[in-house]
């Protein structure tokens, strides 16, 4: 075969292969109103992990919503139809954002209907501010000004206090070790998680692991691993203790409010099997599912809970966890935080 | 012979687990080659480092940065003069995507090793060597960082290995929870051409395509077209007059 013929044949073969590229990719989806609505309904039906426990009837939603789309809709009209699905999930991890000039968004307001469970002014003016508690220590942070506050309280010098307002900012392993070393001499500990709306669950579990000295079964994570309604697999979660000399094995009160969400709940459910841990305050916000996210074909952002955590007692926790001792905050009395005071009473 | 290459890349990506929207874009690639040519064989060590960006084809809400690196070795035996047959091992093939605005699914990676069957045809055009080659991936071990819905490998989810204390399921550099895929489970094609412009300079083109599905009926496909210029570190030789 001549060189010229060889080159021609190989180039033809190469062109055929490159043409396969288009054939092996799926075509781009349509972006008309009906297609976008169908895409979102399919995503929720296939990926959302809590349709059954929340009693969401996707067949009904599909029938009723698709019947309302006849021809083109404005963005606002289309968004309002998709938002019906988002709102039906009642899940702070599941949201829909337009991301454009109109600022349209649909998400669950987990604080709605709940009174405030913490007042930062009361907390700082009476318990952890330098003026009233010069020995308190803290790690500086961005969102709250602090990532962690720890020490003892003037009202109970033997009881330790640790405020963790967020899991969204990094805390080094050495800092965690320092915190628990400093708290080692106390007789009991208040872990104040109020305002903690989550962040990194790995960090939450790192802290939780300091409260055990042997493996602890906490429940299982259900993963949506396929499109069918029963396509779930479970990962049984047994928490391993922290490798530290300063593990905290004395009585603990964990303070919660409605803000305690997502990784905040991860910390909460990791400790809930322990008898020596008492939860005090307000029902937590929930957010037990792991989040998946992406874009619809028109560029609207979606997020969904694509896993669900079921605790050691078989409870679904996405709507939050009730405290052992419910306590309401009296905002008319700026000198007391009733939740902290109740924790001190419980631990003394 | 050492070679240094620099080129441009046109890349594409589609992960139907999340959307059928195709992504496409461009970038740059750097290549480092060490090639030994003998009468019976050709062997080549290669390091490729590429990076670029891609955007969605149906909207402008997302921009994804892409990094693709590979460390590979190819060995080809002469079988019939201008034809060579052999194989290639991509010992470490690392493909990373990072979306600007996504949360948990913002980072996506494929880590793996691949074994290719290779064929090469050596030609001459205007008295300069032209090399045409094709590779087919016969066996791949790879780990896709994202499963059907959650951002850990599907294998870890299906085997129930998830725990926040199990860092191997979330680390992008872990090789655990990967999948062995023969040719029929993971399509891997590559076509390459290189033409010597000058003793020190060559121009090359490569097309690469991969398609697989860690979740049945939800394939992921990605690939690139690459055009690059090679500089060869060739020793100067002086002809000695016959004595």
Coordinates of C-alpha atoms in Angstrom, one line a residue, chain B:
Chain B
X1 CA 15.4 11.5 23.2
X2 CA 13.7 14.1 25.4
X3 CA 10.7 16.2 24.1
X4 CA 8.9 19.1 25.6
X5 CA 5.4 19.9 24.3
X6 CA 3.0 22.7 24.6
X7 CA -0.4 22.9 23.1
X8 CA -4.1 23.8 23.2
X9 CA -7.0 21.6 24.2
X10 CA -10.7 21.5 23.3
X11 CA -12.5 19.4 25.9
X12 CA -16.0 18.2 26.5
X13 CA -17.9 16.5 29.4
X14 CA -21.3 15.0 30.1
X15 CA -22.4 13.3 33.3
X16 CA -26.0 12.1 32.8
X17 CA -26.4 11.2 36.5
X18 CA -27.0 14.9 37.1
X19 CA -27.9 16.4 33.7
X20 CA -27.8 15.7 30.0
X21 CA -26.3 19.2 29.4
X22 CA -23.0 19.0 27.6
X23 CA -20.0 21.0 28.8
X24 CA -17.3 22.2 26.5
X25 CA -14.3 24.5 26.6
X26 CA -10.6 24.8 26.1
X27 CA -7.3 25.0 27.8
X28 CA -3.6 24.3 27.6
X29 CA -1.4 21.2 28.0
X30 CA 2.2 20.6 28.8
X31 CA 3.9 17.4 27.8
X32 CA 7.2 15.8 28.8
X33 CA 8.4 12.8 26.8
X34 CA 11.3 10.5 26.8
X35 CA 11.4 8.2 23.8
X36 CA 13.8 5.5 22.9
X37 CA 13.7 4.1 19.4
X38 CA 15.5 0.9 18.4
X39 CA 15.2 -1.3 15.4
X40 CA 12.7 -3.7 17.1
X41 CA 10.9 -1.4 19.5
X42 CA 9.8 2.1 20.6
X43 CA 9.4 2.9 24.2
X44 CA 8.1 6.2 25.6
X45 CA 7.6 7.7 29.0
X46 CA 5.2 10.6 29.2
X47 CA 3.9 13.1 31.7
X48 CA 1.0 15.2 30.6
X49 CA -0.4 18.2 32.6
X50 CA -3.4 19.9 31.2
X51 CA -5.8 22.5 32.5
X52 CA -8.6 24.6 31.2
X53 CA -12.2 25.7 31.7
X54 CA -15.6 24.5 30.5
X55 CA -19.1 26.0 30.4
X56 CA -22.5 24.5 30.0
X57 CA -23.9 24.5 26.5
X58 CA -27.5 25.5 27.4
X59 CA -26.9 28.2 30.1
X60 CA -24.2 30.4 31.5
X61 CA -24.8 29.8 35.3
X62 CA -21.8 27.5 35.7
X63 CA -18.1 27.6 34.9
X64 CA -15.9 24.6 35.6
X65 CA -12.2 24.5 35.9
X66 CA -10.6 21.3 34.7
X67 CA -7.2 19.7 35.5
X68 CA -6.1 16.5 33.8
X69 CA -2.8 14.9 34.4
X70 CA -1.4 11.5 33.4
X71 CA 1.8 9.6 33.9
X72 CA 2.2 6.9 31.3
X73 CA 4.5 4.4 29.6
X74 CA 4.2 3.0 26.1
X75 CA 6.0 0.1 24.5
X76 CA 5.6 -0.9 20.9
X77 CA 7.3 -3.8 18.9
X78 CA 7.9 -3.6 15.2
X79 CA 5.8 -6.3 13.5
X80 CA 6.0 -5.5 9.8
X81 CA 8.4 -2.7 9.0
X82 CA 6.3 0.4 9.4
X83 CA 3.7 -1.2 11.7
X84 CA 4.1 -1.5 15.4
X85 CA 2.0 -3.1 18.1
X86 CA 2.1 -2.9 21.8
X87 CA 0.5 -1.4 24.8
X88 CA 0.4 1.6 27.1
X89 CA 0.0 1.9 30.8
X90 CA -1.4 5.2 32.2
X91 CA -0.1 4.6 35.8
X92 CA -1.8 7.6 37.2
X93 CA -4.6 9.3 35.3
X94 CA -6.1 12.1 37.4
X95 CA -9.1 14.2 36.1
X96 CA -10.4 16.9 38.3
X97 CA -13.3 19.3 37.8
X98 CA -14.3 22.1 40.0
X99 CA -17.5 24.1 39.6
X100 CA -17.5 27.7 40.8
X101 CA -20.9 27.8 42.4
X102 CA -22.0 24.3 43.3
X103 CA -21.7 23.0 46.9
X104 CA -21.2 19.3 47.7
X105 CA -21.1 18.3 44.0
X106 CA -18.8 21.2 43.1
X107 CA -15.8 19.0 42.9
X108 CA -15.7 15.9 40.7
X109 CA -12.8 13.6 40.0
X110 CA -11.8 10.5 38.2
X111 CA -8.7 8.8 39.4
X112 CA -7.4 5.7 37.8
X113 CA -5.0 3.5 35.9
X114 CA -5.5 2.3 32.4
X115 CA -4.1 -0.4 30.2
X116 CA -4.3 0.3 26.4
X117 CA -3.7 -1.8 23.4
X118 CA -1.8 0.3 20.8
X119 CA -1.1 0.2 17.1
X120 CA 1.2 2.6 15.3
X121 CA 2.0 3.2 11.7
X122 CA 5.2 5.0 10.7
X123 CA 5.1 6.9 7.4
X124 CA 7.0 9.5 5.6
X125 CA 5.7 12.6 4.1
X126 CA 8.0 14.9 2.1
X127 CA 10.8 12.9 3.6
X128 CA 9.8 13.7 7.1
X129 CA 8.4 11.1 9.5
X130 CA 4.7 11.0 10.2
X131 CA 3.5 8.7 13.0
X132 CA -0.2 7.7 13.2
X133 CA -1.4 5.7 16.2
X134 CA -4.5 4.4 17.8
X135 CA -5.1 3.1 21.3
X136 CA -8.0 1.2 22.7
X137 CA -8.4 0.9 26.5
X138 CA -8.6 -2.8 27.4
X139 CA -8.7 -2.6 31.2
X140 CA -9.2 0.4 33.5
X141 CA -9.3 0.7 37.2
X142 CA -10.9 4.0 38.1
X143 CA -12.6 5.8 40.9
X144 CA -15.3 8.3 40.2
X145 CA -15.8 10.7 43.1
X146 CA -19.5 11.1 42.8
X147 CA -22.3 8.5 42.9
X148 CA -25.8 8.6 41.6
X149 CA -26.8 11.4 43.9
X150 CA -24.2 12.0 46.6
X151 CA -20.6 13.1 46.3
X152 CA -18.8 9.9 47.4
X153 CA -18.1 6.9 45.1
X154 CA -21.1 4.8 44.1
X155 CA -19.1 1.7 45.2
X156 CA -18.7 3.1 48.8
X157 CA -22.4 3.8 49.0
X158 CA -23.4 0.4 47.6
X159 CA -21.0 -1.4 50.0
X160 CA -22.2 0.6 53.0
X161 CA -18.7 1.9 53.7
X162 CA -19.7 5.5 54.4
X163 CA -18.7 7.2 57.7
X164 CA -17.6 10.7 58.3
X165 CA -14.6 9.1 60.0
X166 CA -13.7 7.1 57.0
X167 CA -11.6 9.6 55.1
X168 CA -10.8 7.2 52.2
X169 CA -14.4 7.6 50.8
X170 CA -14.1 11.4 50.6
X171 CA -10.5 11.9 49.6
X172 CA -9.9 12.7 46.0
X173 CA -6.5 11.0 46.1
X174 CA -7.8 7.7 47.4
X175 CA -7.8 4.7 45.1
X176 CA -10.3 2.8 47.2
X177 CA -13.8 2.1 46.0
X178 CA -12.8 2.1 42.4
X179 CA -14.1 -0.2 39.6
X180 CA -12.3 -2.6 37.3
X181 CA -13.7 -2.0 33.9
X182 CA -12.8 -4.0 30.7
X183 CA -13.3 -2.5 27.3
X184 CA -17.0 -3.3 27.1
X185 CA -17.7 -1.5 30.3
X186 CA -15.7 1.5 29.7
X187 CA -15.0 2.8 26.2
X188 CA -11.6 4.3 25.9
X189 CA -10.4 5.5 22.5
X190 CA -7.4 7.5 21.4
X191 CA -6.1 8.5 18.1
X192 CA -2.9 10.3 17.7
X193 CA -0.7 11.7 14.9
X194 CA 2.7 13.4 15.0
X195 CA 4.6 14.9 12.1
X196 CA 8.2 16.0 12.2
X197 CA 8.5 19.6 10.9
X198 CA 12.2 19.8 11.5
X199 CA 14.8 17.7 13.3
X200 CA 14.0 19.5 16.5
X201 CA 10.3 20.4 16.0
X202 CA 7.2 18.3 15.6
X203 CA 3.5 18.9 15.6
X204 CA 1.0 16.5 17.1
X205 CA -2.7 16.0 17.3
X206 CA -4.6 13.7 19.7
X207 CA -8.2 12.9 20.2
X208 CA -9.3 11.0 23.3
X209 CA -12.7 9.8 24.3
X210 CA -13.9 7.9 27.4
X211 CA -17.4 6.7 28.3
X212 CA -18.5 4.6 31.3
X213 CA -21.4 4.2 33.7
X214 CA -21.0 3.5 37.4
X215 CA -24.8 3.7 37.5
X216 CA -26.7 1.7 34.9
X217 CA -28.2 3.9 32.1
X218 CA -26.5 7.0 33.4
X219 CA -23.3 7.3 31.5
X220 CA -20.5 9.8 31.9
X221 CA -18.5 10.8 28.9
X222 CA -15.5 13.1 28.5
X223 CA -12.6 13.7 26.2
X224 CA -10.5 16.2 24.4
X225 CA -8.9 17.2 21.1
X226 CA -5.4 18.3 21.5
X227 CA -3.0 20.1 19.2
X228 CA 0.6 20.5 20.4
X229 CA 4.0 21.6 19.3
X230 CA 7.0 19.5 20.4
X231 CA 10.6 20.6 20.9
X232 CA 13.1 17.8 20.8
X233 CA 16.4 17.9 22.7
X234 CA 18.5 16.4 19.9
X235 CA 22.3 16.2 20.3
X236 CA 24.2 17.9 17.5
X237 CA 26.3 15.4 15.6
X238 CA 29.4 16.1 13.4
X239 CA 30.2 13.9 10.6
X240 CA 33.8 12.8 10.6
X241 CA 35.5 12.6 7.2
X242 CA 36.4 9.1 6.2
X243 CA 40.1 8.4 6.8

